[in-house]
PDB file of C-alpha atoms in Angstrom:
ATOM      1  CA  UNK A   1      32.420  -8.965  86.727  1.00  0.00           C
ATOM      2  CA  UNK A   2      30.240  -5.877  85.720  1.00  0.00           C
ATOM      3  CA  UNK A   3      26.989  -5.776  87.511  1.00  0.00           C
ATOM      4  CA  UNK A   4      23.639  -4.116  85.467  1.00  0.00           C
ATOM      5  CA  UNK A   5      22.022  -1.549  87.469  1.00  0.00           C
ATOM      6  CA  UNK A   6      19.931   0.058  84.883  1.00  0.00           C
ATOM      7  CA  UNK A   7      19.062   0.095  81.352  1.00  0.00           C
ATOM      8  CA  UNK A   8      17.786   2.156  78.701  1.00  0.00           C
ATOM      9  CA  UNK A   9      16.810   1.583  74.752  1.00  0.00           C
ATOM     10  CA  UNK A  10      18.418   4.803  73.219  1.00  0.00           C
ATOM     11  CA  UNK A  11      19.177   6.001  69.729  1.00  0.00           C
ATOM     12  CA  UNK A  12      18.516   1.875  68.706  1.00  0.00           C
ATOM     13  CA  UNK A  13      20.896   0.789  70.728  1.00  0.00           C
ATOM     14  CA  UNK A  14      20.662   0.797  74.854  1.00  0.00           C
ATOM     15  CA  UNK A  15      22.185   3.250  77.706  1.00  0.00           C
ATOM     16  CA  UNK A  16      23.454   1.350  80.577  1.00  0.00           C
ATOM     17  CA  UNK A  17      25.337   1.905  84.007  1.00  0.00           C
ATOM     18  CA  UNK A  18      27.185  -0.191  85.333  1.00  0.00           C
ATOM     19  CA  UNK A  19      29.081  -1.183  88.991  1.00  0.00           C
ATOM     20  CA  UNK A  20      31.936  -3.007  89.531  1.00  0.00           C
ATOM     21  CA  UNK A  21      35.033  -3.364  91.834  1.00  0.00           C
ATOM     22  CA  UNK A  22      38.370  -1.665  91.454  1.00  0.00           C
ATOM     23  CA  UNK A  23      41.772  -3.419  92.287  1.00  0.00           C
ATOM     24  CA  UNK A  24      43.465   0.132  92.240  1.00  0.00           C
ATOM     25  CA  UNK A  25      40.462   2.173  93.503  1.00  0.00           C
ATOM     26  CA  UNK A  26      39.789  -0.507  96.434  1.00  0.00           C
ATOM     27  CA  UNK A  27      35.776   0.363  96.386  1.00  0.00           C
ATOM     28  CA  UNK A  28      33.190  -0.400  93.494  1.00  0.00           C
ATOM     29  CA  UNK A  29      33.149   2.018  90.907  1.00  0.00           C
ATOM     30  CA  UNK A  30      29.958   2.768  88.719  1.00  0.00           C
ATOM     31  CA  UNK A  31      30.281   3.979  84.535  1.00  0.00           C
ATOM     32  CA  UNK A  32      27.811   4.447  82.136  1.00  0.00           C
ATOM     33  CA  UNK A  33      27.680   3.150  79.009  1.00  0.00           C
ATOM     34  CA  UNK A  34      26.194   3.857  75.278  1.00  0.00           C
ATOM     35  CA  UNK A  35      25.957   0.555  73.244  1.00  0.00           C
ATOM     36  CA  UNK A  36      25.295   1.561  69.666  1.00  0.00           C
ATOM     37  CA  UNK A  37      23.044  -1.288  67.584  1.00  0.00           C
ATOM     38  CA  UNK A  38      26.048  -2.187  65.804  1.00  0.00           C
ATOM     39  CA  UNK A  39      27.125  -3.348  68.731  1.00  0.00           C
ATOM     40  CA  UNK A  40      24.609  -6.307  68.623  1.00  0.00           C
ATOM     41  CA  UNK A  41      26.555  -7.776  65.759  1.00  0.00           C
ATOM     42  CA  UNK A  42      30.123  -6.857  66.156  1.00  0.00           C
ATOM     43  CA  UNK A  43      32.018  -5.437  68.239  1.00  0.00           C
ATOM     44  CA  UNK A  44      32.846  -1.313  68.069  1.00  0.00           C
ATOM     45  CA  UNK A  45      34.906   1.568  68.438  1.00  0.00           C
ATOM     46  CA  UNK A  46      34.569   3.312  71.985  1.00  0.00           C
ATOM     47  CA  UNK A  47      35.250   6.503  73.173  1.00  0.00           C
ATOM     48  CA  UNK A  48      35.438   7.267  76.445  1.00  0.00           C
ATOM     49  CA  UNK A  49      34.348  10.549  78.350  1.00  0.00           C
ATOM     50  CA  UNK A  50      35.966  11.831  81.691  1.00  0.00           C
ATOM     51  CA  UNK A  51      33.120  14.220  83.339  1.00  0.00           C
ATOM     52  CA  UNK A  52      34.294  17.363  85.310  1.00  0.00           C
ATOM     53  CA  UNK A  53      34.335  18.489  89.070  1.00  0.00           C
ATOM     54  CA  UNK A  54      31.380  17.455  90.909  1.00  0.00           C
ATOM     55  CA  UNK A  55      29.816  15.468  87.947  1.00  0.00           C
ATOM     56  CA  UNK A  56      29.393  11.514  88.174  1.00  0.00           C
ATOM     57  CA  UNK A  57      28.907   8.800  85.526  1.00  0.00           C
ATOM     58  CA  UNK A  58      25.683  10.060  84.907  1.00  0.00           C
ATOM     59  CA  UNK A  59      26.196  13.387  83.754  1.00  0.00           C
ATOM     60  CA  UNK A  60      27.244  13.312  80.317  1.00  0.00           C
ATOM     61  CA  UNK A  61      24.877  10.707  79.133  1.00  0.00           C
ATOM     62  CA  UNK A  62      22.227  12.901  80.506  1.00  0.00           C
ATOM     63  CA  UNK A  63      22.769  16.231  79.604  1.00  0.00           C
ATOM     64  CA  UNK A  64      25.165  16.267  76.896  1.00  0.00           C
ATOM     65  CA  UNK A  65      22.926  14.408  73.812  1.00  0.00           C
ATOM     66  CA  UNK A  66      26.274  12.721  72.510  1.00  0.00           C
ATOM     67  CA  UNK A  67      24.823   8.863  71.942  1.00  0.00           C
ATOM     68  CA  UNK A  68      22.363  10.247  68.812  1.00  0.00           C
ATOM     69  CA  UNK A  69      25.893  10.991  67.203  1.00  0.00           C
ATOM     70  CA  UNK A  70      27.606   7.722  68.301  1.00  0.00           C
ATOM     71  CA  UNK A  71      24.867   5.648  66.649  1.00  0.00           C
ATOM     72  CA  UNK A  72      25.443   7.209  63.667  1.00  0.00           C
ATOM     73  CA  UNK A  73      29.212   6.387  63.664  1.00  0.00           C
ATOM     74  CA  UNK A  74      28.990   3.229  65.463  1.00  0.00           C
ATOM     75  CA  UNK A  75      30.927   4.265  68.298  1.00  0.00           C
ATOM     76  CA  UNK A  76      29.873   2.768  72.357  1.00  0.00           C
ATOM     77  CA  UNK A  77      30.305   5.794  74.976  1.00  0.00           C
ATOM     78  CA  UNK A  78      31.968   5.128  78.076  1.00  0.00           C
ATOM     79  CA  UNK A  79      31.833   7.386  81.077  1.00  0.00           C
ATOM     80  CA  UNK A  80      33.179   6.823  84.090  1.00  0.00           C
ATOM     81  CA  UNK A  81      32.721   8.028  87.843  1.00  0.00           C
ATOM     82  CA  UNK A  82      34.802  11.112  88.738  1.00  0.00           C
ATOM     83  CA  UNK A  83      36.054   9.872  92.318  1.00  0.00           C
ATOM     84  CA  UNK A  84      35.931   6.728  94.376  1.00  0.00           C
ATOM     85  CA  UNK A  85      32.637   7.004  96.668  1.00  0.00           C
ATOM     86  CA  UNK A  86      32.779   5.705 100.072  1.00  0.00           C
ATOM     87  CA  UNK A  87      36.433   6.143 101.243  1.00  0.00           C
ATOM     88  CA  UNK A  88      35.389   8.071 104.407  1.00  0.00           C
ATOM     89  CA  UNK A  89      38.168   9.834 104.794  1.00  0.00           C
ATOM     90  CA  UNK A  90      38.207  12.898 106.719  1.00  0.00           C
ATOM     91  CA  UNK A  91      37.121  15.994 104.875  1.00  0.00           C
ATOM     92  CA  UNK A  92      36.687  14.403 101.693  1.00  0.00           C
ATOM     93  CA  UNK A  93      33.341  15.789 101.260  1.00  0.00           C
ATOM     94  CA  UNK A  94      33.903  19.869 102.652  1.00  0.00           C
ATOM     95  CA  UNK A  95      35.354  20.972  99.316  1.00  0.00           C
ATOM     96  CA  UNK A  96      33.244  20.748  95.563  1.00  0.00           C
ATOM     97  CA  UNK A  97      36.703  21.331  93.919  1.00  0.00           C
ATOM     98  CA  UNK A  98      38.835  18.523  96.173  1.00  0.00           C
ATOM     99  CA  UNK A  99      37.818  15.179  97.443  1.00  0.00           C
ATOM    100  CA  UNK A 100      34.154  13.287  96.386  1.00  0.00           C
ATOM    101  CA  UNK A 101      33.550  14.667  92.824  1.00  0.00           C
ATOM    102  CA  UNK A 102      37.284  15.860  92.388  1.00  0.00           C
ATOM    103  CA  UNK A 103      39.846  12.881  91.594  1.00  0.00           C
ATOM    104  CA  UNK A 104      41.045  14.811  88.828  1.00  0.00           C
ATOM    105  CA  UNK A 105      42.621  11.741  87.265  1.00  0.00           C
ATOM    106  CA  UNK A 106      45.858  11.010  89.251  1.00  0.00           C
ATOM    107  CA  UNK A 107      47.209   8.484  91.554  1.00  0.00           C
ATOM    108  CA  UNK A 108      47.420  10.041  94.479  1.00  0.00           C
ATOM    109  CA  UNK A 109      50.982   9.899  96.548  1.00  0.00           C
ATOM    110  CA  UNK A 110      50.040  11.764  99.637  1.00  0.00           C
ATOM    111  CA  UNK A 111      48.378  10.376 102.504  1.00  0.00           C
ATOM    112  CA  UNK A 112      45.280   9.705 103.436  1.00  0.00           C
ATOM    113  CA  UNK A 113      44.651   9.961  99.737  1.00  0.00           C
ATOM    114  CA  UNK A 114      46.986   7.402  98.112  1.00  0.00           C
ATOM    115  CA  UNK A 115      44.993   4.282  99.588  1.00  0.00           C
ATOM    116  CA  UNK A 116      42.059   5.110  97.357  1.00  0.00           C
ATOM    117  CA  UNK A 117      42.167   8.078  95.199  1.00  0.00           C
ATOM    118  CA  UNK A 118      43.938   6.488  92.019  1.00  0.00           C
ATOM    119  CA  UNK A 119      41.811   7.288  89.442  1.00  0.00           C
ATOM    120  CA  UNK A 120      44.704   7.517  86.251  1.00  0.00           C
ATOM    121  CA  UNK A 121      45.374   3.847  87.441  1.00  0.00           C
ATOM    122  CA  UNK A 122      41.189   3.286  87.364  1.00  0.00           C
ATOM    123  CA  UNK A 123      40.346   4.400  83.541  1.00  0.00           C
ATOM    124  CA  UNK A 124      43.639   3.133  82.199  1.00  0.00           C
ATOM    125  CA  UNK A 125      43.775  -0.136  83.797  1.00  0.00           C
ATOM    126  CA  UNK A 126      40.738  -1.557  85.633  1.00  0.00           C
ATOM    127  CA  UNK A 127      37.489   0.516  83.994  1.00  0.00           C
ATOM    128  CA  UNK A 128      39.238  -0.017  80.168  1.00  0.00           C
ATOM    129  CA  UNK A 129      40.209  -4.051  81.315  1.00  0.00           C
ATOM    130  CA  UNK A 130      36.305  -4.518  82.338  1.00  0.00           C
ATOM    131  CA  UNK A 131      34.870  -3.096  79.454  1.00  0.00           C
ATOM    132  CA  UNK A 132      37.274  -4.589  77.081  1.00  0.00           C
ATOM    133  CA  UNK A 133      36.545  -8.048  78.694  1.00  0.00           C
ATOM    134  CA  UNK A 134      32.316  -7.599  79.134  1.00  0.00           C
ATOM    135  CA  UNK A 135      31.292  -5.327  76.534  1.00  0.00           C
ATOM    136  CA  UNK A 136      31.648  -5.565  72.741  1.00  0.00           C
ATOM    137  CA  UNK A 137      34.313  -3.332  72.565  1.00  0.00           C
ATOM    138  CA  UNK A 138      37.484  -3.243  70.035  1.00  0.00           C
ATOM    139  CA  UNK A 139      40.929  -2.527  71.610  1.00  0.00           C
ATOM    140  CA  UNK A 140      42.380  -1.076  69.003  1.00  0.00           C
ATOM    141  CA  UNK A 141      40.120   1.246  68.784  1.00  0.00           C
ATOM    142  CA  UNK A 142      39.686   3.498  71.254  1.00  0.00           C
ATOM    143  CA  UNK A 143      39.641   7.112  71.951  1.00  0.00           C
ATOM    144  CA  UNK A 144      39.225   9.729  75.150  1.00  0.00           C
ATOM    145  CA  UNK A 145      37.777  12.934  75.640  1.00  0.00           C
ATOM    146  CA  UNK A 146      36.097  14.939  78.420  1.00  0.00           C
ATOM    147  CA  UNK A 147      35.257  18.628  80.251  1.00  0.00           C
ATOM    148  CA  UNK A 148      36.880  20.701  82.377  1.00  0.00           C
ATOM    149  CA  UNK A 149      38.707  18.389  85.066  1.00  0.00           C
ATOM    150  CA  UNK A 150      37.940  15.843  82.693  1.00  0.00           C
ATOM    151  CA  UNK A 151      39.203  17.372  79.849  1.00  0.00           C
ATOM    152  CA  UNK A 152      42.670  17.571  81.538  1.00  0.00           C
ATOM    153  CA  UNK A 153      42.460  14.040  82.015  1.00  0.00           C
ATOM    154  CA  UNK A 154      41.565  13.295  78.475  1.00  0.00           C
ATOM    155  CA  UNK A 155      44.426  15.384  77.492  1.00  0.00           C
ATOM    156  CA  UNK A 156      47.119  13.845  79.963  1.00  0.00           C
ATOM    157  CA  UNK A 157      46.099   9.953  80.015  1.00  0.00           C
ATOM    158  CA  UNK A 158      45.629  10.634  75.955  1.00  0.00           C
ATOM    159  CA  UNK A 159      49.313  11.834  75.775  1.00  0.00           C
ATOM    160  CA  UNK A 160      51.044   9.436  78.386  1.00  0.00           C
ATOM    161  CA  UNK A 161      49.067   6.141  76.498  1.00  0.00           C
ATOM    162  CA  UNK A 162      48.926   7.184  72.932  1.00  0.00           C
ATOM    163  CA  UNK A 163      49.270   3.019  72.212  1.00  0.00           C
ATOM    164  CA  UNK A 164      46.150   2.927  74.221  1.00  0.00           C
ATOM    165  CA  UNK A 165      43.989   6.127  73.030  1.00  0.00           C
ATOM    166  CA  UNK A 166      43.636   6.424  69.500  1.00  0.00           C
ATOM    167  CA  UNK A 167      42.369  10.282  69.433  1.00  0.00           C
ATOM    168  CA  UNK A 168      41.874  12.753  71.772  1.00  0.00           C
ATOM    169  CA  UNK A 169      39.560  15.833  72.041  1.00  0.00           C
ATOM    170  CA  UNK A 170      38.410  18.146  75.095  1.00  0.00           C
ATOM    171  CA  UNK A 171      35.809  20.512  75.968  1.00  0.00           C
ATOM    172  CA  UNK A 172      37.153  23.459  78.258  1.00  0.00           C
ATOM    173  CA  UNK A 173      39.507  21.412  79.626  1.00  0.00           C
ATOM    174  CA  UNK A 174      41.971  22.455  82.449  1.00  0.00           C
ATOM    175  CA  UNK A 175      44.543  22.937  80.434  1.00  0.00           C
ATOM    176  CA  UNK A 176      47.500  24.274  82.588  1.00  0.00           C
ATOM    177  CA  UNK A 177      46.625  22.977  86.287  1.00  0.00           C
ATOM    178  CA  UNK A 178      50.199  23.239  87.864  1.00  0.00           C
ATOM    179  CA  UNK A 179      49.172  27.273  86.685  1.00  0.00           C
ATOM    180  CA  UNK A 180      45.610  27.700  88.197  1.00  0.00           C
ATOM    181  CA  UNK A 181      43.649  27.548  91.415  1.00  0.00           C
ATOM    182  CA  UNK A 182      41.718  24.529  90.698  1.00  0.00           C
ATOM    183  CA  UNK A 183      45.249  22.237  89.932  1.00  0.00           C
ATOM    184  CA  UNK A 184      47.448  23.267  92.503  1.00  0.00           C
ATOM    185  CA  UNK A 185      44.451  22.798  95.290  1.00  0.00           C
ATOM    186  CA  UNK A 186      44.202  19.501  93.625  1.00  0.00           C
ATOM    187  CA  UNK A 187      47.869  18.367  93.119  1.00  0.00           C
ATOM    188  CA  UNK A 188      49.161  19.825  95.836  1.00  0.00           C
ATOM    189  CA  UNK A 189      46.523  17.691  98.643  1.00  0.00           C
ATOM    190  CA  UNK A 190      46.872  14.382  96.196  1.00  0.00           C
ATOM    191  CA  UNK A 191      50.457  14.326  95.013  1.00  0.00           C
ATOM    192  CA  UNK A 192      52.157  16.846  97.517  1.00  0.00           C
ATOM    193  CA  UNK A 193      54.323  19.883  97.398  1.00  0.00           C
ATOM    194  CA  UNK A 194      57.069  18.701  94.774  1.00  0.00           C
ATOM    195  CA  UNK A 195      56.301  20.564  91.504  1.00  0.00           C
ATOM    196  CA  UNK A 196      58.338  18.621  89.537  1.00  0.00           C
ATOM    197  CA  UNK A 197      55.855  15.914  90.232  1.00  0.00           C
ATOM    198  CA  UNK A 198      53.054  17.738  89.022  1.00  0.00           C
ATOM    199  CA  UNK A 199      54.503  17.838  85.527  1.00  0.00           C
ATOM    200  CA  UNK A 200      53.229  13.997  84.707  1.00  0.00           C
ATOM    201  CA  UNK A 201      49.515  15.046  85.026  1.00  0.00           C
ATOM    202  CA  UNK A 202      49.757  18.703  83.007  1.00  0.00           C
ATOM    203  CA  UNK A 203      48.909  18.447  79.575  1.00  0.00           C
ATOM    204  CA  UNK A 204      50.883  21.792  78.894  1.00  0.00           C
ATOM    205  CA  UNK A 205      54.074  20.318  79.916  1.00  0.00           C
ATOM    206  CA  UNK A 206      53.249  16.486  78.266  1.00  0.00           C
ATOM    207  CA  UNK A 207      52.711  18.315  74.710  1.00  0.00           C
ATOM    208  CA  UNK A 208      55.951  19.362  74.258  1.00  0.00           C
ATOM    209  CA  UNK A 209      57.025  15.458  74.251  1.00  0.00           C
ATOM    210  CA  UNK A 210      56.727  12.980  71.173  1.00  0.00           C
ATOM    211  CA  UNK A 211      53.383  11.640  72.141  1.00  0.00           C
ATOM    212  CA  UNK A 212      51.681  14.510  70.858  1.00  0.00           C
ATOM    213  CA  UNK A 213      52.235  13.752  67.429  1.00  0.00           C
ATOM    214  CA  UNK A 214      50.948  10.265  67.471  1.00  0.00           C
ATOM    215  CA  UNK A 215      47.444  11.243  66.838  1.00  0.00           C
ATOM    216  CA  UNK A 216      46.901  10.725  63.279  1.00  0.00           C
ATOM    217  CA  UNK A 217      43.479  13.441  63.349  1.00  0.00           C
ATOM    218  CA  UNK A 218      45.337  15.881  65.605  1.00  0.00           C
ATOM    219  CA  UNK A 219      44.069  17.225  69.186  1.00  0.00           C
ATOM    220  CA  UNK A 220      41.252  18.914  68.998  1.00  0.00           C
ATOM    221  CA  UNK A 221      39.808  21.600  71.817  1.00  0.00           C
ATOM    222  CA  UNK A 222      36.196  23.632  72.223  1.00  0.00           C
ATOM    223  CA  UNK A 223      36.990  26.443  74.345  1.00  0.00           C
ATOM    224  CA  UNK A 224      33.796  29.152  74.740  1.00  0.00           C
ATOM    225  CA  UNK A 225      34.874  33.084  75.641  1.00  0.00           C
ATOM    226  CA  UNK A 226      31.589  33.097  78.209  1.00  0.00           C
ATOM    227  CA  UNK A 227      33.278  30.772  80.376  1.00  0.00           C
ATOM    228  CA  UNK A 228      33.504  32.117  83.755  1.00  0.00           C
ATOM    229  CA  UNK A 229      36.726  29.765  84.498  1.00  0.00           C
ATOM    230  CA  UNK A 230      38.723  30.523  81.560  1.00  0.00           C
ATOM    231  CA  UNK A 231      40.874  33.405  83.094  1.00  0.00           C
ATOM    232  CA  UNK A 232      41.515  31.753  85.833  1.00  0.00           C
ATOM    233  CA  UNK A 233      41.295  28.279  85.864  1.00  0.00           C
ATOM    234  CA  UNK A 234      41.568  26.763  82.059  1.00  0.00           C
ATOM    235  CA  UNK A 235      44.289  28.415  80.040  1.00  0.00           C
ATOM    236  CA  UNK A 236      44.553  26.917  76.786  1.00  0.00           C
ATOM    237  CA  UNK A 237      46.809  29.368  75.657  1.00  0.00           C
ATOM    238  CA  UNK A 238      49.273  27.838  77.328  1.00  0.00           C
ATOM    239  CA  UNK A 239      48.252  24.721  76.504  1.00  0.00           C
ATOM    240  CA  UNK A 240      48.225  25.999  72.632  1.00  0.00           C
ATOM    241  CA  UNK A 241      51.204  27.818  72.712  1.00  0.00           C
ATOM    242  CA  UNK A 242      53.415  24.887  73.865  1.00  0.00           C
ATOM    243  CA  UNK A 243      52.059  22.823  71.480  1.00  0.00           C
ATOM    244  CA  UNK A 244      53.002  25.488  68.907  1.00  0.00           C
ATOM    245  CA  UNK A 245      56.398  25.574  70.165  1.00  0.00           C
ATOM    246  CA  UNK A 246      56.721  21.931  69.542  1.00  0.00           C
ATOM    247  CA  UNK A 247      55.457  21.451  66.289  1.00  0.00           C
ATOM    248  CA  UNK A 248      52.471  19.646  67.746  1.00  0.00           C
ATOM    249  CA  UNK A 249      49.283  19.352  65.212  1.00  0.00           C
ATOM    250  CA  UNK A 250      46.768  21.278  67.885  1.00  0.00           C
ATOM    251  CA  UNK A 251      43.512  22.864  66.716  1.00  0.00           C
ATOM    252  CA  UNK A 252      42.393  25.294  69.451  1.00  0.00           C
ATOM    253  CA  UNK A 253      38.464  26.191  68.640  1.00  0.00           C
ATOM    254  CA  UNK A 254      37.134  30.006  70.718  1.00  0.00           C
ATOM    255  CA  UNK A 255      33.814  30.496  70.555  1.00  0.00           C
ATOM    256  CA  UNK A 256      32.111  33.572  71.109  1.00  0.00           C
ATOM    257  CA  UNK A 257      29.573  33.498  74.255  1.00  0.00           C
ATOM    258  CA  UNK A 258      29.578  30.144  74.876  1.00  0.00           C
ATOM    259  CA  UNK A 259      29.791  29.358  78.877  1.00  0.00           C
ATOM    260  CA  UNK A 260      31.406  26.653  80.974  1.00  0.00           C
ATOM    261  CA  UNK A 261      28.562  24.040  80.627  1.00  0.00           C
ATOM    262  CA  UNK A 262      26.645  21.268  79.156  1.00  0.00           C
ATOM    263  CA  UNK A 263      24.847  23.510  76.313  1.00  0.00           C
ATOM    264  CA  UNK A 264      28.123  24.460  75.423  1.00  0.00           C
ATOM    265  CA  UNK A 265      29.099  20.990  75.515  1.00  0.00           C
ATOM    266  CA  UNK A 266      25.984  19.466  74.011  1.00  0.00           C
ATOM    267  CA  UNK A 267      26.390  22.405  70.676  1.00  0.00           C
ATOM    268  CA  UNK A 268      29.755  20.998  69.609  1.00  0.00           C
ATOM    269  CA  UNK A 269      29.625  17.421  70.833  1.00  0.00           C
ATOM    270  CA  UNK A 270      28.734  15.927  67.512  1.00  0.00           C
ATOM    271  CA  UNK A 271      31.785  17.523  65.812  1.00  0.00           C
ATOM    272  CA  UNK A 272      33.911  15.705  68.288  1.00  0.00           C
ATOM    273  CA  UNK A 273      32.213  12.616  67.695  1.00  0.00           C
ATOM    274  CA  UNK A 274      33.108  12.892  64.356  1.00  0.00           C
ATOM    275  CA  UNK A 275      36.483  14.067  64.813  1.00  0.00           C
ATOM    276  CA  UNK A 276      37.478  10.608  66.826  1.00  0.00           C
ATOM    277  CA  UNK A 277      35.258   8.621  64.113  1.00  0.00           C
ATOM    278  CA  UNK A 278      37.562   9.787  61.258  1.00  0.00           C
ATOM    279  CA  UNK A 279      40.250   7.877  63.432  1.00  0.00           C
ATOM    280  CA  UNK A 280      38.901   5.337  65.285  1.00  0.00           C
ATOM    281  CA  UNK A 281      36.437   4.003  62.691  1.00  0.00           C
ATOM    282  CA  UNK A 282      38.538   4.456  59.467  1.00  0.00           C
TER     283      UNK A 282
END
């Protein structure tokens, strides 16, 4: 059962957030959402946007001017929350790049983490269930993209559930994490020491496999050269290099000047629209 806590008219259609409780979170979860007007009549294509480190489901529908695009195509926006709130577990809060703000899209193995911190198990399963059963959504069509943290989760729940996600883009996404600062923090606290673990959430290892070529517009990443992370954090030329090795159909974008945030995203966001829109509303 979704619950309304605000509403917006937008673009002709209406901008909405929504709460609602999650079976593997174990706490209510809050997404926002971009109804397009065609969704008044039938129901639509969705794509759905994972935010990055200390961003909620707020961010991208504020700051990143995406739903003037979507109404054009048709296309409902989802974004979800980018950690459970409320666990109150010790030290959850200390760190901006671990913990509240930081789920980075796994199910967490490790204690205290594991009870709550399942967030690959909350977009694939319980946020896409809810909005498939409440909203005017089609199934078939759906596709995932996001930033930074989030853009390594578009990238690895895209390639694990290509039946699920249509197409697949990212903005700076974190492209190598079992490589950089920012991943091994993360995978280390929430999965534990065993590498070979890792390899499930990095999209630089799940691009070598099969999945990768199930997207019929290819995988598509914005990556600007002003981006204070990109050295050490991001590495998509790993990322595009793998893919390269495997024959994968990967289309690696550099642009000069461009930094790490939402102007960057907000310049090249209605390109991405329209690269899921060739797939998801064909």
């Amino acid at each position: 059962m979704l619950e309304l806590v605000e509403e917006h008219r937008c673009f002709g259609g209406v901008q909405r957030i929504y709460k609602h409780e999650s079976e593997s979170i174990g706490l209510p979860m809050r997404f926002s959402v971009f109804l397009p007007a065609a969704a008044s009549a039938a129901k639509v294509p969705a794509l759905f946007y994972l935010a990055g480190l200390t961003c909620t489901e707020e961010t991208f529908p504020i700051k990143a001017g995406a739903q003037r695009y979507a109404a054009e195509h048709g296309i409902a926006l989802i974004a979800p929350d980018t950690s459970p709130r409320g666990a109150d577990i010790p030290g959850e809060k200390d760190a901006w790049d671990f913990g509240v703000g930081a789920g980075f899209y796994v199910d967490a193995t490790r204690e205290p983490w594991s009870k709550h911190y399942r967030m690959y198990s909350y977009v694939t399963q319980d946020l896409r269930s809810a909005v498939l059963a409440d909203l005017p959504v089609r199934e078939d069509r759906l596709g995932i993209f996001g930033h930074s943290m989030g853009g390594h989760g578009a990238l690895v729940l895209a390639l694990r559930n290509p039946d699920l996600f249509k197409s697949v883009s990212a903005f700076a996404p974190i492209a190598a994490p079992s490589q950089c600062p920012w991943g091994v923090k993360a995978f280390s606290g929430y999965l534990g020491d065993d590498r070979e673990a890792w390899k499930q959430y990095d999209a630089s290892e799940l691009v070598r496999g099969d999945s990768a070529s199930r997207f019929a517009n290819g995988i598509l990443i914005d990556q600007g050269l002003g981006d204070q992370f990109l050295a050490e954090q991001l590495h998509p030329d790993i990322f595009e290099r793998n893919a390269r090795e495997a024959g994968r159909n990967v289309t690696v974008r550099r642009h000069e000047g461009y930094d790490h945030g939402y102007f960057f995203i907000s310049t090249f966001v209605g390109e991405h629209v329209a690269h899921h829109a060739r797939v998801l509303c064909a």
